[in-house]
XYZ file of C-alpha atoms in Angstrom:
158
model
C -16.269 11.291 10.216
C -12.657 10.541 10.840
C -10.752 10.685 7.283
C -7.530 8.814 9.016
C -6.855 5.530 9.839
C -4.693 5.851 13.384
C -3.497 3.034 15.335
C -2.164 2.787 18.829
C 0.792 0.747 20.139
C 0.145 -2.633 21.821
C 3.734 -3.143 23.843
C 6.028 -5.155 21.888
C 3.832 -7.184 19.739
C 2.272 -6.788 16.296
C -1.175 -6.942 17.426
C -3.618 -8.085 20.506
C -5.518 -11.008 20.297
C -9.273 -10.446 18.918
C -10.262 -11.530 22.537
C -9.126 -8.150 23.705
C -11.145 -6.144 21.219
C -9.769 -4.574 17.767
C -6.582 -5.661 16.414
C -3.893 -2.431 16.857
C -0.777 -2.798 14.105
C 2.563 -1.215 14.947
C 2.799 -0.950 11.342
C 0.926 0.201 8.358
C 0.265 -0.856 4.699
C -0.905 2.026 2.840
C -1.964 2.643 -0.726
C -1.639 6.443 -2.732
C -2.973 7.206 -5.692
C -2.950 10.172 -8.115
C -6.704 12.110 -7.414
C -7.374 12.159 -11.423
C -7.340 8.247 -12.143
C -10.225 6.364 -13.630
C -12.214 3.627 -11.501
C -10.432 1.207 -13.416
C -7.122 2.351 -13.118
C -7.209 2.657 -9.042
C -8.222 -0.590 -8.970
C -5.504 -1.824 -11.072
C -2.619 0.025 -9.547
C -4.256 -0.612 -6.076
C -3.760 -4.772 -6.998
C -0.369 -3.897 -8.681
C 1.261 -2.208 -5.861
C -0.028 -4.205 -2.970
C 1.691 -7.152 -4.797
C 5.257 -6.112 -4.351
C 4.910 -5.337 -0.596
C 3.710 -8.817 0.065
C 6.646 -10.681 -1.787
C 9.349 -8.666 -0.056
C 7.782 -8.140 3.230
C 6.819 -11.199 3.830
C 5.703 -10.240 7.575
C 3.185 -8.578 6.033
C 0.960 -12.074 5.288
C -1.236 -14.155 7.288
C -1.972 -17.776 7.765
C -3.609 -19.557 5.127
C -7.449 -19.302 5.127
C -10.164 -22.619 5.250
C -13.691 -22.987 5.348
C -15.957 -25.478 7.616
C -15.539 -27.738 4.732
C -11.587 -27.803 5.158
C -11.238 -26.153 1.654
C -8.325 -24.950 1.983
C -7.569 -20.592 0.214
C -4.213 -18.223 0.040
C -3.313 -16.578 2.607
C -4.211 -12.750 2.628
C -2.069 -9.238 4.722
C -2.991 -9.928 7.718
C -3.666 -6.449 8.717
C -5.502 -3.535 6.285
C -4.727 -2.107 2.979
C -5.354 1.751 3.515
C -5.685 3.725 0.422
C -4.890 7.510 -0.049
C -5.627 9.889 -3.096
C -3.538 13.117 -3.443
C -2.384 15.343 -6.087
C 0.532 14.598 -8.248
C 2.671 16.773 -6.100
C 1.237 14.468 -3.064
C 2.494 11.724 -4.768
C 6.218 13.262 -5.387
C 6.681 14.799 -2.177
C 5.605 11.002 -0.787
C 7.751 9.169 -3.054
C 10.468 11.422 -1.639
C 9.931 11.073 1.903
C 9.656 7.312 1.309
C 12.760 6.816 -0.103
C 14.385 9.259 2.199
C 12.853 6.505 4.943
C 14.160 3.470 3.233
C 10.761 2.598 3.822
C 9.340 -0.748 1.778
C 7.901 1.016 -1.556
C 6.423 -0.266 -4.384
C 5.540 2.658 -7.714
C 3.671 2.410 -10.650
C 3.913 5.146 -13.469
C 1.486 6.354 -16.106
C 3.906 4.732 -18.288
C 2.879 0.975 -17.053
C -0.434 2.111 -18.485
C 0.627 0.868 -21.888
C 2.757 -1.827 -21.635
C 1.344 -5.479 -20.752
C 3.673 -7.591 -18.985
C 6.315 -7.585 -15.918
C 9.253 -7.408 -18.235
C 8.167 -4.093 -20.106
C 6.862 -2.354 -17.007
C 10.181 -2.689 -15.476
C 11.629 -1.270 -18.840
C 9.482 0.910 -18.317
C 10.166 2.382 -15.009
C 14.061 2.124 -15.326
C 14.161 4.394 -18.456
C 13.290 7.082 -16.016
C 15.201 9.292 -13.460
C 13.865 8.882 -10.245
C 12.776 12.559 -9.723
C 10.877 12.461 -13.149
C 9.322 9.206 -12.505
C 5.183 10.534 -13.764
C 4.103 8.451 -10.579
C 0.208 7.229 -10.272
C 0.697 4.711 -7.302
C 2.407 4.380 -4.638
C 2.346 1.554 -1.737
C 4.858 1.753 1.699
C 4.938 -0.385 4.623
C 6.789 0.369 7.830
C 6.442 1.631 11.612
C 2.690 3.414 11.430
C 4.450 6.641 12.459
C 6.704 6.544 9.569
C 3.915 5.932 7.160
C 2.007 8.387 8.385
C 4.934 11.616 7.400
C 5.405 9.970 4.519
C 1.529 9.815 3.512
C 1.283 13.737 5.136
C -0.822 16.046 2.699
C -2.997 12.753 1.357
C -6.527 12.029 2.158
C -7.997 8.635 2.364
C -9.983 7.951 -0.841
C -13.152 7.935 -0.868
């Protein structure tokens, strides 16, 4: 079984029509989280991170959804959410190479774990150095390529 998530370029567009079989993205979303989190707490960070990337990369969002009975929903990425885990040196060394990219990031700390609302968890992460930042999460967006280095020594969770 294939523990990566590779896609292949499509000329100069985003992505193919479904006519033409799978979708191909020039770009990934991607998801990494620290290998020794609770159930609870990759879901949490996974929602928390994804957040950021679609209110600042607003490419990054589809068309609003509607069922048969024209009830109109939100609009959802219009491509996948891949999700790494790694080790907490995975997560540094990917932090790094993100930021070295100027890729689209978006971090949660263990320190978020204990506060409850936006204006703490900011606190929160700005009392912090970057390079001591005790990251759990971490979300990028950018060229698939680029992704990819910056995701190199992760494994797609489970």
């Amino acid at each position: 079984m294939q523990r990566t998530y590779k896609t292949g370029p499509y000329g100069d567009r985003q992505s193919r029509p479904m006519s033409d079989g799978p979708i191909r993205f020039d770009t990934k979303i991607a998801v990494l989280l620290r290998e020794d989190l609770e159930v609870w707490q990759r879901l949490n960070v996974t929602a928390f991170l994804v957040s950021g990337l679609g209110t600042t990369a607003t490419e990054v969002i589809g068309e609003p959804y509607e069922d048969a009975d024209e009830v109109p929903y939100l609009p959802m990425f219009r491509q996948p959410v891949l999700v790494f885990e790694g080790t907490k040196e995975t997560l540094a060394a990917a932090h790094a190479r993100a930021l070295a990219r100027a890729l689209p990031r978006a971090v949660f700390t263990a320190d978020l774990f204990s506060t409850g609302n936006d204006r703490d968890n900011r606190a929160a992460v700005r009392a912090v150095p970057t390079a001591q930042l005790d990251l759990v999460g971490l979300a990028v967006y950018g060229p698939r390529g680029g992704v990819d280095k910056v995701l190199k020594g992760a494994r797609m969770h489970p």
